[in-house]
Structures are given as C-alpha cells and as structure tokens.
PDB file of C-alpha atoms in Angstrom:
ATOM      1  CA  UNK A1367      82.264 162.044 217.139  1.00 76.00           C
ATOM      2  CA  UNK A1368      85.678 159.923 216.174  1.00 84.00           C
ATOM      3  CA  UNK A1369      87.076 159.593 212.463  1.00 87.00           C
ATOM      4  CA  UNK A1370      87.681 156.181 211.439  1.00 95.00           C
ATOM      5  CA  UNK A1371      90.160 155.406 209.476  1.00 96.00           C
ATOM      6  CA  UNK A1372      89.556 153.434 206.483  1.00 97.00           C
ATOM      7  CA  UNK A1373      91.749 150.502 204.353  1.00 96.00           C
ATOM      8  CA  UNK A1374      91.393 149.700 200.716  1.00 95.00           C
ATOM      9  CA  UNK A1375      91.014 146.097 199.966  1.00 95.00           C
ATOM     10  CA  UNK A1376      91.929 144.417 196.705  1.00 88.00           C
ATOM     11  CA  UNK A1377      89.063 144.110 194.173  1.00 83.00           C
ATOM     12  CA  UNK A1378      86.835 146.507 195.870  1.00 88.00           C
ATOM     13  CA  UNK A1379      86.089 150.180 194.906  1.00 85.00           C
ATOM     14  CA  UNK A1380      84.876 151.047 198.819  1.00 92.00           C
ATOM     15  CA  UNK A1381      87.065 151.895 200.894  1.00 96.00           C
ATOM     16  CA  UNK A1382      85.945 149.836 204.727  1.00 97.00           C
ATOM     17  CA  UNK A1383      85.902 151.466 208.268  1.00 98.00           C
ATOM     18  CA  UNK A1384      89.153 149.979 210.859  1.00 98.00           C
ATOM     19  CA  UNK A1385      86.388 149.186 213.362  1.00 98.00           C
ATOM     20  CA  UNK A1386      83.030 147.117 212.538  1.00 97.00           C
ATOM     21  CA  UNK A1387      80.673 146.435 214.955  1.00 96.00           C
ATOM     22  CA  UNK A1388      79.601 143.142 215.671  1.00 93.00           C
ATOM     23  CA  UNK A1389      76.069 142.326 215.966  1.00 90.00           C
ATOM     24  CA  UNK A1390      76.424 138.532 217.568  1.00 84.00           C
ATOM     25  CA  UNK A1391      75.212 138.357 221.107  1.00 77.00           C
ATOM     26  CA  UNK A1392      74.781 135.458 223.428  1.00 72.00           C
ATOM     27  CA  UNK A1393      72.408 135.031 224.464  1.00 72.00           C
ATOM     28  CA  UNK A1394      71.115 136.183 221.165  1.00 75.00           C
ATOM     29  CA  UNK A1395      68.911 139.630 222.300  1.00 82.00           C
ATOM     30  CA  UNK A1396      65.854 140.757 221.088  1.00 88.00           C
ATOM     31  CA  UNK A1397      65.463 142.242 217.144  1.00 89.00           C
ATOM     32  CA  UNK A1398      64.481 145.611 218.864  1.00 94.00           C
ATOM     33  CA  UNK A1399      67.725 145.403 220.893  1.00 94.00           C
ATOM     34  CA  UNK A1400      69.872 144.603 218.567  1.00 93.00           C
ATOM     35  CA  UNK A1401      68.308 147.456 216.108  1.00 95.00           C
ATOM     36  CA  UNK A1402      67.928 150.346 219.003  1.00 96.00           C
ATOM     37  CA  UNK A1403      71.758 149.072 219.794  1.00 96.00           C
ATOM     38  CA  UNK A1404      72.831 149.336 215.760  1.00 96.00           C
ATOM     39  CA  UNK A1405      71.429 153.045 216.049  1.00 97.00           C
ATOM     40  CA  UNK A1406      72.740 154.075 218.235  1.00 97.00           C
ATOM     41  CA  UNK A1407      76.193 152.733 217.409  1.00 97.00           C
ATOM     42  CA  UNK A1408      75.336 155.391 213.912  1.00 97.00           C
ATOM     43  CA  UNK A1409      75.269 158.217 215.890  1.00 96.00           C
ATOM     44  CA  UNK A1410      78.208 157.354 218.123  1.00 96.00           C
ATOM     45  CA  UNK A1411      80.402 156.721 214.730  1.00 96.00           C
ATOM     46  CA  UNK A1412      80.942 153.300 213.759  1.00 97.00           C
ATOM     47  CA  UNK A1413      79.962 152.916 210.022  1.00 97.00           C
ATOM     48  CA  UNK A1414      80.973 149.569 209.829  1.00 97.00           C
ATOM     49  CA  UNK A1415      78.705 146.981 210.461  1.00 97.00           C
ATOM     50  CA  UNK A1416      79.456 143.018 210.649  1.00 94.00           C
ATOM     51  CA  UNK A1417      76.296 140.869 210.324  1.00 91.00           C
ATOM     52  CA  UNK A1418      75.465 137.493 208.846  1.00 85.00           C
ATOM     53  CA  UNK A1419      72.493 134.657 208.604  1.00 79.00           C
ATOM     54  CA  UNK A1420      73.244 132.625 211.229  1.00 77.00           C
ATOM     55  CA  UNK A1421      73.181 135.655 214.410  1.00 80.00           C
ATOM     56  CA  UNK A1422      69.886 136.949 213.029  1.00 79.00           C
ATOM     57  CA  UNK A1423      70.891 140.463 212.477  1.00 81.00           C
ATOM     58  CA  UNK A1424      70.259 141.153 209.316  1.00 83.00           C
ATOM     59  CA  UNK A1425      66.699 142.110 209.060  1.00 87.00           C
ATOM     60  CA  UNK A1426      67.158 144.796 212.637  1.00 91.00           C
ATOM     61  CA  UNK A1427      69.952 146.214 210.840  1.00 93.00           C
ATOM     62  CA  UNK A1428      67.979 146.673 207.618  1.00 91.00           C
ATOM     63  CA  UNK A1429      65.605 148.373 209.531  1.00 92.00           C
ATOM     64  CA  UNK A1430      67.929 149.935 211.777  1.00 95.00           C
ATOM     65  CA  UNK A1431      69.945 152.169 208.401  1.00 94.00           C
ATOM     66  CA  UNK A1432      66.266 152.610 207.698  1.00 93.00           C
ATOM     67  CA  UNK A1433      65.680 154.337 210.805  1.00 96.00           C
ATOM     68  CA  UNK A1434      68.806 156.801 211.099  1.00 96.00           C
ATOM     69  CA  UNK A1435      68.076 157.257 207.155  1.00 96.00           C
ATOM     70  CA  UNK A1436      64.682 158.517 208.382  1.00 97.00           C
ATOM     71  CA  UNK A1437      66.414 160.548 211.423  1.00 97.00           C
ATOM     72  CA  UNK A1438      69.199 162.190 209.041  1.00 97.00           C
ATOM     73  CA  UNK A1439      72.223 160.438 210.804  1.00 97.00           C
ATOM     74  CA  UNK A1440      73.144 159.361 207.560  1.00 97.00           C
ATOM     75  CA  UNK A1441      72.676 160.877 204.210  1.00 97.00           C
ATOM     76  CA  UNK A1442      72.845 157.237 201.522  1.00 94.00           C
ATOM     77  CA  UNK A1443      73.175 153.075 202.446  1.00 93.00           C
ATOM     78  CA  UNK A1444      76.780 153.873 200.623  1.00 93.00           C
ATOM     79  CA  UNK A1445      77.938 155.946 203.756  1.00 96.00           C
ATOM     80  CA  UNK A1446      78.337 152.543 205.682  1.00 96.00           C
ATOM     81  CA  UNK A1447      79.996 149.876 204.713  1.00 97.00           C
ATOM     82  CA  UNK A1448      78.324 146.397 205.717  1.00 95.00           C
ATOM     83  CA  UNK A1449      79.752 142.653 206.394  1.00 95.00           C
ATOM     84  CA  UNK A1450      77.848 139.477 205.854  1.00 93.00           C
ATOM     85  CA  UNK A1451      78.667 135.627 205.817  1.00 92.00           C
ATOM     86  CA  UNK A1452      77.443 132.426 203.218  1.00 89.00           C
ATOM     87  CA  UNK A1453      76.073 130.286 206.532  1.00 77.00           C
ATOM     88  CA  UNK A1454      77.227 127.006 206.021  1.00 67.00           C
ATOM     89  CA  UNK A1455      74.052 124.977 205.196  1.00 64.00           C
ATOM     90  CA  UNK A1456      73.932 126.947 202.286  1.00 67.00           C
ATOM     91  CA  UNK A1457      77.812 126.118 201.585  1.00 54.00           C
ATOM     92  CA  UNK A1458      77.028 124.597 197.733  1.00 55.00           C
ATOM     93  CA  UNK A1459      77.538 126.962 194.654  1.00 58.00           C
ATOM     94  CA  UNK A1460      73.841 127.344 193.665  1.00 57.00           C
ATOM     95  CA  UNK A1461      72.311 128.359 197.426  1.00 51.00           C
ATOM     96  CA  UNK A1462      75.558 131.436 197.682  1.00 50.00           C
ATOM     97  CA  UNK A1463      72.636 133.798 198.474  1.00 52.00           C
ATOM     98  CA  UNK A1464      72.295 137.498 199.154  1.00 49.00           C
ATOM     99  CA  UNK A1465      69.553 138.463 202.279  1.00 52.00           C
ATOM    100  CA  UNK A1466      70.214 141.907 201.563  1.00 60.00           C
ATOM    101  CA  UNK A1467      70.091 144.395 198.172  1.00 75.00           C
ATOM    102  CA  UNK A1468      74.456 144.328 198.155  1.00 86.00           C
ATOM    103  CA  UNK A1469      76.525 144.086 200.577  1.00 93.00           C
ATOM    104  CA  UNK A1470      80.154 145.964 201.283  1.00 95.00           C
ATOM    105  CA  UNK A1471      82.126 142.386 201.672  1.00 96.00           C
ATOM    106  CA  UNK A1472      80.494 139.150 201.792  1.00 94.00           C
ATOM    107  CA  UNK A1473      82.423 136.255 203.099  1.00 96.00           C
ATOM    108  CA  UNK A1474      82.230 131.988 203.601  1.00 94.00           C
ATOM    109  CA  UNK A1475      81.316 132.103 207.657  1.00 89.00           C
ATOM    110  CA  UNK A1476      83.110 128.402 207.874  1.00 87.00           C
ATOM    111  CA  UNK A1477      85.537 126.097 206.294  1.00 90.00           C
ATOM    112  CA  UNK A1478      83.161 123.495 206.488  1.00 88.00           C
ATOM    113  CA  UNK A1479      79.698 122.505 204.943  1.00 87.00           C
ATOM    114  CA  UNK A1480      76.426 121.948 208.095  1.00 83.00           C
ATOM    115  CA  UNK A1481      73.443 119.348 206.506  1.00 84.00           C
ATOM    116  CA  UNK A1482      70.453 122.268 206.249  1.00 78.00           C
ATOM    117  CA  UNK A1483      68.733 119.778 208.683  1.00 78.00           C
ATOM    118  CA  UNK A1484      71.396 121.326 211.650  1.00 73.00           C
ATOM    119  CA  UNK A1485      69.465 123.121 213.914  1.00 71.00           C
ATOM    120  CA  UNK A1486      71.288 123.305 217.065  1.00 74.00           C
ATOM    121  CA  UNK A1487      74.756 122.460 217.950  1.00 72.00           C
ATOM    122  CA  UNK A1488      76.406 120.018 218.974  1.00 79.00           C
ATOM    123  CA  UNK A1489      75.813 117.254 216.292  1.00 85.00           C
ATOM    124  CA  UNK A1490      76.906 114.536 214.460  1.00 85.00           C
ATOM    125  CA  UNK A1491      79.922 113.768 212.645  1.00 88.00           C
ATOM    126  CA  UNK A1492      77.494 112.840 209.653  1.00 86.00           C
ATOM    127  CA  UNK A1493      76.505 116.250 209.026  1.00 85.00           C
ATOM    128  CA  UNK A1494      78.856 117.377 208.433  1.00 85.00           C
ATOM    129  CA  UNK A1495      81.221 117.503 205.755  1.00 88.00           C
ATOM    130  CA  UNK A1496      83.791 119.290 203.887  1.00 88.00           C
ATOM    131  CA  UNK A1497      83.798 122.322 202.151  1.00 91.00           C
ATOM    132  CA  UNK A1498      84.081 122.536 198.297  1.00 93.00           C
ATOM    133  CA  UNK A1499      86.118 125.104 198.099  1.00 94.00           C
ATOM    134  CA  UNK A1500      86.192 125.411 194.520  1.00 96.00           C
ATOM    135  CA  UNK A1501      82.711 124.812 193.582  1.00 94.00           C
ATOM    136  CA  UNK A1502      81.697 127.554 196.445  1.00 94.00           C
ATOM    137  CA  UNK A1503      83.725 130.445 195.774  1.00 96.00           C
ATOM    138  CA  UNK A1504      82.632 130.311 191.697  1.00 95.00           C
ATOM    139  CA  UNK A1505      79.439 131.842 193.354  1.00 93.00           C
ATOM    140  CA  UNK A1506      80.750 133.851 195.751  1.00 94.00           C
ATOM    141  CA  UNK A1507      82.571 135.171 192.454  1.00 96.00           C
ATOM    142  CA  UNK A1508      79.626 135.316 191.007  1.00 93.00           C
ATOM    143  CA  UNK A1509      78.148 137.547 193.084  1.00 91.00           C
ATOM    144  CA  UNK A1510      81.051 139.751 193.051  1.00 94.00           C
ATOM    145  CA  UNK A1511      80.609 139.523 189.051  1.00 94.00           C
ATOM    146  CA  UNK A1512      76.822 140.142 189.556  1.00 92.00           C
ATOM    147  CA  UNK A1513      77.509 143.235 191.457  1.00 91.00           C
ATOM    148  CA  UNK A1514      75.719 141.673 194.347  1.00 91.00           C
ATOM    149  CA  UNK A1515      78.516 142.932 196.403  1.00 93.00           C
ATOM    150  CA  UNK A1516      81.791 144.720 196.831  1.00 95.00           C
ATOM    151  CA  UNK A1517      83.870 141.699 197.382  1.00 96.00           C
ATOM    152  CA  UNK A1518      84.275 138.419 199.082  1.00 97.00           C
ATOM    153  CA  UNK A1519      86.226 136.901 201.465  1.00 97.00           C
ATOM    154  CA  UNK A1520      86.768 134.166 203.978  1.00 97.00           C
ATOM    155  CA  UNK A1521      86.469 134.126 208.264  1.00 96.00           C
ATOM    156  CA  UNK A1522      88.196 131.091 210.016  1.00 94.00           C
ATOM    157  CA  UNK A1523      89.813 130.056 207.038  1.00 96.00           C
ATOM    158  CA  UNK A1524      93.574 128.728 207.933  1.00 95.00           C
ATOM    159  CA  UNK A1525      96.893 128.822 205.562  1.00 97.00           C
ATOM    160  CA  UNK A1526      96.080 125.510 204.295  1.00 96.00           C
ATOM    161  CA  UNK A1527      92.525 126.601 203.237  1.00 96.00           C
ATOM    162  CA  UNK A1528      93.593 129.688 201.967  1.00 97.00           C
ATOM    163  CA  UNK A1529      96.302 127.705 199.750  1.00 97.00           C
ATOM    164  CA  UNK A1530      93.526 125.550 197.970  1.00 96.00           C
ATOM    165  CA  UNK A1531      91.536 128.600 197.562  1.00 97.00           C
ATOM    166  CA  UNK A1532      93.902 130.665 195.889  1.00 98.00           C
ATOM    167  CA  UNK A1533      94.492 127.986 193.354  1.00 98.00           C
ATOM    168  CA  UNK A1534      91.347 127.654 191.844  1.00 97.00           C
ATOM    169  CA  UNK A1535      89.594 131.466 192.144  1.00 97.00           C
ATOM    170  CA  UNK A1536      89.742 134.103 189.608  1.00 97.00           C
ATOM    171  CA  UNK A1537      89.523 136.680 191.750  1.00 96.00           C
ATOM    172  CA  UNK A1538      91.064 136.639 195.606  1.00 96.00           C
ATOM    173  CA  UNK A1539      89.950 137.273 198.678  1.00 97.00           C
ATOM    174  CA  UNK A1540      90.128 140.122 199.506  1.00 97.00           C
ATOM    175  CA  UNK A1541      89.388 139.968 203.569  1.00 98.00           C
ATOM    176  CA  UNK A1542      90.137 136.210 205.342  1.00 98.00           C
ATOM    177  CA  UNK A1543      88.456 137.370 208.958  1.00 97.00           C
ATOM    178  CA  UNK A1544      90.025 135.448 212.201  1.00 97.00           C
ATOM    179  CA  UNK A1545      89.685 134.788 216.103  1.00 95.00           C
ATOM    180  CA  UNK A1546      92.348 137.350 216.905  1.00 97.00           C
ATOM    181  CA  UNK A1547      93.871 139.321 220.083  1.00 97.00           C
ATOM    182  CA  UNK A1548      96.968 138.827 221.856  1.00 97.00           C
ATOM    183  CA  UNK A1549      96.490 136.143 223.290  1.00 96.00           C
ATOM    184  CA  UNK A1550      95.960 134.654 220.624  1.00 96.00           C
ATOM    185  CA  UNK A1551      98.076 136.691 217.708  1.00 98.00           C
ATOM    186  CA  UNK A1552      97.733 135.349 214.212  1.00 97.00           C
ATOM    187  CA  UNK A1553     101.434 136.084 213.301  1.00 96.00           C
ATOM    188  CA  UNK A1554     102.378 133.081 210.967  1.00 97.00           C
ATOM    189  CA  UNK A1555      98.353 133.213 209.052  1.00 97.00           C
ATOM    190  CA  UNK A1556      98.820 137.033 209.337  1.00 98.00           C
ATOM    191  CA  UNK A1557     102.373 136.971 207.747  1.00 98.00           C
ATOM    192  CA  UNK A1558     100.271 134.589 204.758  1.00 98.00           C
ATOM    193  CA  UNK A1559      98.163 136.729 204.009  1.00 98.00           C
ATOM    194  CA  UNK A1560      99.907 139.375 204.261  1.00 97.00           C
ATOM    195  CA  UNK A1561     102.127 138.607 201.437  1.00 97.00           C
ATOM    196  CA  UNK A1562      99.171 136.891 199.122  1.00 97.00           C
ATOM    197  CA  UNK A1563      97.437 140.434 199.209  1.00 96.00           C
ATOM    198  CA  UNK A1564      94.475 139.089 201.730  1.00 97.00           C
ATOM    199  CA  UNK A1565      93.435 141.968 204.926  1.00 98.00           C
ATOM    200  CA  UNK A1566      92.868 139.922 208.167  1.00 98.00           C
ATOM    201  CA  UNK A1567      90.189 141.909 210.223  1.00 98.00           C
ATOM    202  CA  UNK A1568      90.074 140.229 214.286  1.00 98.00           C
ATOM    203  CA  UNK A1569      87.122 139.200 215.616  1.00 95.00           C
ATOM    204  CA  UNK A1570      86.567 138.898 219.496  1.00 93.00           C
ATOM    205  CA  UNK A1571      89.845 141.076 220.098  1.00 95.00           C
ATOM    206  CA  UNK A1572      88.767 141.309 223.505  1.00 93.00           C
ATOM    207  CA  UNK A1573      88.506 137.099 224.056  1.00 89.00           C
ATOM    208  CA  UNK A1574      84.500 136.889 223.208  1.00 68.00           C
ATOM    209  CA  UNK A1575      83.768 137.235 227.028  1.00 68.00           C
ATOM    210  CA  UNK A1576      80.238 136.350 227.408  1.00 62.00           C
ATOM    211  CA  UNK A1577      79.868 133.834 224.859  1.00 64.00           C
ATOM    212  CA  UNK A1578      79.775 129.864 224.704  1.00 65.00           C
ATOM    213  CA  UNK A1579      83.320 129.298 223.841  1.00 61.00           C
ATOM    214  CA  UNK A1580      84.550 133.050 224.419  1.00 66.00           C
ATOM    215  CA  UNK A1581      86.428 133.429 228.643  1.00 76.00           C
ATOM    216  CA  UNK A1582      87.626 137.134 230.411  1.00 85.00           C
ATOM    217  CA  UNK A1583      91.007 136.433 230.394  1.00 89.00           C
ATOM    218  CA  UNK A1584      91.920 139.698 228.034  1.00 93.00           C
ATOM    219  CA  UNK A1585      89.855 141.861 230.191  1.00 92.00           C
ATOM    220  CA  UNK A1586      92.200 140.208 233.044  1.00 93.00           C
ATOM    221  CA  UNK A1587      95.277 139.886 232.056  1.00 96.00           C
ATOM    222  CA  UNK A1588      97.329 141.505 234.176  1.00 97.00           C
ATOM    223  CA  UNK A1589      99.952 142.986 231.310  1.00 98.00           C
ATOM    224  CA  UNK A1590      97.274 144.793 230.080  1.00 98.00           C
ATOM    225  CA  UNK A1591      96.296 145.829 233.025  1.00 97.00           C
ATOM    226  CA  UNK A1592      99.141 147.271 234.022  1.00 98.00           C
ATOM    227  CA  UNK A1593      99.915 149.455 230.444  1.00 98.00           C
ATOM    228  CA  UNK A1594      95.780 150.140 230.869  1.00 98.00           C
ATOM    229  CA  UNK A1595      96.932 151.931 234.406  1.00 98.00           C
ATOM    230  CA  UNK A1596      99.807 153.581 233.100  1.00 97.00           C
ATOM    231  CA  UNK A1597      98.288 155.123 230.317  1.00 97.00           C
ATOM    232  CA  UNK A1598      94.911 156.502 231.937  1.00 97.00           C
ATOM    233  CA  UNK A1599      92.788 154.365 228.942  1.00 98.00           C
ATOM    234  CA  UNK A1600      90.897 150.278 229.673  1.00 97.00           C
ATOM    235  CA  UNK A1601      92.548 147.414 229.573  1.00 97.00           C
ATOM    236  CA  UNK A1602      90.092 146.895 226.539  1.00 96.00           C
ATOM    237  CA  UNK A1603      91.361 150.128 224.995  1.00 98.00           C
ATOM    238  CA  UNK A1604      94.734 148.832 225.229  1.00 98.00           C
ATOM    239  CA  UNK A1605      93.897 145.375 223.622  1.00 98.00           C
ATOM    240  CA  UNK A1606      91.853 147.031 220.905  1.00 98.00           C
ATOM    241  CA  UNK A1607      95.117 149.544 220.101  1.00 98.00           C
ATOM    242  CA  UNK A1608      97.568 146.650 219.880  1.00 98.00           C
ATOM    243  CA  UNK A1609      95.218 144.674 217.428  1.00 98.00           C
ATOM    244  CA  UNK A1610      94.783 148.086 215.502  1.00 98.00           C
ATOM    245  CA  UNK A1611      99.048 148.891 215.924  1.00 98.00           C
ATOM    246  CA  UNK A1612      99.577 145.296 213.144  1.00 98.00           C
ATOM    247  CA  UNK A1613      97.562 146.556 210.628  1.00 97.00           C
ATOM    248  CA  UNK A1614      94.717 144.746 210.661  1.00 98.00           C
ATOM    249  CA  UNK A1615      90.926 145.743 211.025  1.00 98.00           C
ATOM    250  CA  UNK A1616      88.970 144.738 214.007  1.00 98.00           C
ATOM    251  CA  UNK A1617      85.076 144.323 214.549  1.00 97.00           C
ATOM    252  CA  UNK A1618      84.429 144.672 218.288  1.00 95.00           C
ATOM    253  CA  UNK A1619      80.732 143.892 220.303  1.00 90.00           C
ATOM    254  CA  UNK A1620      79.140 145.698 222.644  1.00 90.00           C
ATOM    255  CA  UNK A1621      75.710 146.960 223.106  1.00 92.00           C
ATOM    256  CA  UNK A1622      76.403 149.465 226.295  1.00 93.00           C
ATOM    257  CA  UNK A1623      76.279 152.777 225.035  1.00 94.00           C
ATOM    258  CA  UNK A1624      79.235 154.383 226.961  1.00 96.00           C
ATOM    259  CA  UNK A1625      81.850 151.197 225.293  1.00 95.00           C
ATOM    260  CA  UNK A1626      80.797 151.824 222.338  1.00 96.00           C
ATOM    261  CA  UNK A1627      82.659 155.197 222.777  1.00 96.00           C
ATOM    262  CA  UNK A1628      85.320 153.978 224.279  1.00 96.00           C
ATOM    263  CA  UNK A1629      86.258 150.973 222.080  1.00 97.00           C
ATOM    264  CA  UNK A1630      86.627 153.647 218.999  1.00 97.00           C
ATOM    265  CA  UNK A1631      88.397 155.848 221.694  1.00 97.00           C
ATOM    266  CA  UNK A1632      91.998 154.180 220.624  1.00 98.00           C
ATOM    267  CA  UNK A1633      92.841 156.084 217.122  1.00 97.00           C
ATOM    268  CA  UNK A1634      94.661 159.087 218.862  1.00 96.00           C
ATOM    269  CA  UNK A1635      97.544 157.346 221.736  1.00 97.00           C
ATOM    270  CA  UNK A1636     100.215 155.146 220.819  1.00 98.00           C
ATOM    271  CA  UNK A1637     101.887 151.955 223.071  1.00 98.00           C
ATOM    272  CA  UNK A1638     105.267 152.188 223.333  1.00 98.00           C
ATOM    273  CA  UNK A1639     107.972 149.416 221.511  1.00 98.00           C
ATOM    274  CA  UNK A1640     108.754 148.844 225.055  1.00 98.00           C
ATOM    275  CA  UNK A1641     104.363 147.401 225.789  1.00 98.00           C
ATOM    276  CA  UNK A1642     104.489 146.163 222.821  1.00 98.00           C
ATOM    277  CA  UNK A1643     106.761 143.809 222.924  1.00 97.00           C
ATOM    278  CA  UNK A1644     105.583 142.757 226.248  1.00 98.00           C
ATOM    279  CA  UNK A1645     102.085 141.940 224.626  1.00 98.00           C
ATOM    280  CA  UNK A1646     103.773 140.718 221.851  1.00 96.00           C
ATOM    281  CA  UNK A1647     105.412 138.292 224.643  1.00 97.00           C
ATOM    282  CA  UNK A1648     101.687 136.628 226.350  1.00 97.00           C
ATOM    283  CA  UNK A1649     100.994 133.005 226.271  1.00 96.00           C
ATOM    284  CA  UNK A1650      99.365 132.327 222.960  1.00 95.00           C
ATOM    285  CA  UNK A1651      96.250 130.157 223.074  1.00 92.00           C
ATOM    286  CA  UNK A1652      92.866 129.821 220.830  1.00 91.00           C
ATOM    287  CA  UNK A1653      89.561 130.546 222.135  1.00 87.00           C
ATOM    288  CA  UNK A1654      87.812 129.502 219.376  1.00 84.00           C
ATOM    289  CA  UNK A1655      87.360 126.159 218.432  1.00 85.00           C
ATOM    290  CA  UNK A1656      85.038 124.259 216.247  1.00 82.00           C
ATOM    291  CA  UNK A1657      85.003 121.219 218.381  1.00 86.00           C
ATOM    292  CA  UNK A1658      83.836 123.060 221.341  1.00 85.00           C
ATOM    293  CA  UNK A1659      80.539 124.021 219.461  1.00 81.00           C
ATOM    294  CA  UNK A1660      80.306 121.434 216.515  1.00 89.00           C
ATOM    295  CA  UNK A1661      81.742 118.537 218.734  1.00 90.00           C
ATOM    296  CA  UNK A1662      85.279 116.100 219.418  1.00 90.00           C
ATOM    297  CA  UNK A1663      85.005 114.754 215.640  1.00 90.00           C
ATOM    298  CA  UNK A1664      87.990 113.970 213.415  1.00 88.00           C
ATOM    299  CA  UNK A1665      87.430 116.333 210.857  1.00 84.00           C
ATOM    300  CA  UNK A1666      86.807 118.547 213.188  1.00 89.00           C
ATOM    301  CA  UNK A1667      89.863 118.103 215.256  1.00 91.00           C
ATOM    302  CA  UNK A1668      91.550 117.926 212.161  1.00 90.00           C
ATOM    303  CA  UNK A1669      90.355 121.647 211.516  1.00 87.00           C
ATOM    304  CA  UNK A1670      90.985 123.028 214.720  1.00 88.00           C
ATOM    305  CA  UNK A1671      94.296 122.359 214.569  1.00 90.00           C
ATOM    306  CA  UNK A1672      95.525 123.514 211.031  1.00 85.00           C
ATOM    307  CA  UNK A1673      97.410 126.303 210.576  1.00 78.00           C
TER     308      UNK A1673
END
C-alpha cells in the first residue's frame, strides 16, 4: 500500500495527507455507490477524505468509516483526516454547524451567501448576498475553540477575500482550497498564501472532466501527453505530480478502483526541470466560474474576476 506524505497545518495538531479523495461527483452517485467507493479508497491507502453538505456525501462517508473499522482496515477514526465545508445557505454565524461528530478541517465553501430557499442553480440575483466574512469566521473560530474541528479554513477565496478575513481573524485560516492544475496554476494566489502561512489544497487537479463546469483539456493536453509518454506515466499522473511539486496538497475524484490506485502512484518519481518549465509555460484559463453555476449577475462576475 502506498504511503502518502503528510504536511503540518498552522493552528492544527494533526498532520494532513497530501492527497485526499474527493466525494463530489456529477451526476450525483447514490449513497451505496459512494460508500463502496470510499471503502475501496481506504483499502487503496487513502486516509484523507473531502466531503461537504452540498455533496450529499457526509452520511455515506460516515457509514464507510464504520464499515472500514468493522473490517479492520483502520483501527480508529483518528487514522483518517476528514475535511468538510459550510454551505452558502448556512453562511451565518449562528448556523455554522457540523454534520459529523468532529472534523479535522472545516472550510467555508464559497465566499458568498445564498438564500436558504435556493434549491437549484442558476438562481436570481435576489437570492445571492455578499458574505459577512467577519461574523461567519467568528462562528468557524468557535467550532475550533469547542473542539468540533481541529483546523478551519476557506475555499474559493481570492487574495482580496483573504485580506479581508485576515484583517479581523483571531485564528488565521489553515487552508484555502481552490481550483489548481497545470492550466490554472494560481501563481499569485499561491505566493500570497505562502507569505501568510495559508496552505493551498488544489481541487480539480485534472480539470474536473465530466462535471457541469469542467472539461478534458488537462487529459488531452499535448504537452502533458508528451511528458507522460516519455516517462511511462499517464497524463493524469503527470498533472498530479506537477501539482504536488508546487508544495500544495490535492483532492482527486474517481470512484474507479484502478484510477484511484493510479492517482496515488506519483511519489516515487519526479519531473525534470525542463518538463516543469514546459508545464509552467502552458496557457492559462480558469475553469470554475461562479457565473456558470449561479448566473451572470454583476456581483458574481465581480467575484469571478477577483485576484
């Protein structure tokens, strides 16, 4: 079984495996399928699982953990690192609530607030509000103080939003989980977060092909294909290795048993300087846009344009 390296987060006594398994799939999988995939992932060596209320995967994750314990795959829940997220409909201080007994990392999912009545997307501008970052972050800090989560952080936050949070935070965010891959490298955001001691976790390291907003441009990238062929690796492995070499952690999503294992085979080889330079010079384009999900409202377009 692959041994996955771990990193230390600020304000957190527990280390985090640098690769996590994502549990958001499109179209949504049924609970049994999700549970079975998570058990397989534990067998393959995954110990970090990324969930969220919005994914509908918190319950099957809990059931999968119980099954893994009963099968002897793990000795205790403490062997796992569980990340979950506060959904935008509950982005008020008094509604910051956890769906599991305790978490290792709890993130604000989006830097905006949605009306609780929103059941589908896109939605009207009347249902979308700016996030009261100071107030909601106080609720997150309370979760950590009470021991409900070992670390707190954010997701999809720009440098601008992070500056606003840091100006009032008593506990700084340990993590900013954002889209990052060879075709959206986030250099400026990575430099900012590094200077502030905020760890970056990359989601969609393979371009989120098969989702509403993703595409196959990573898997079909000629430069990545060429490097993969020369190294006897897959294009996906080259992309994941490049992300890992940037000093960030990453969340991969596959319910396919073989691809789950393939995604872990990135630690016993490296990219050459020439290969890294080729990847660094790839043209850049953001994949995840709030406007594609919520609608092209002025506030949302401004959010998408933030650096």
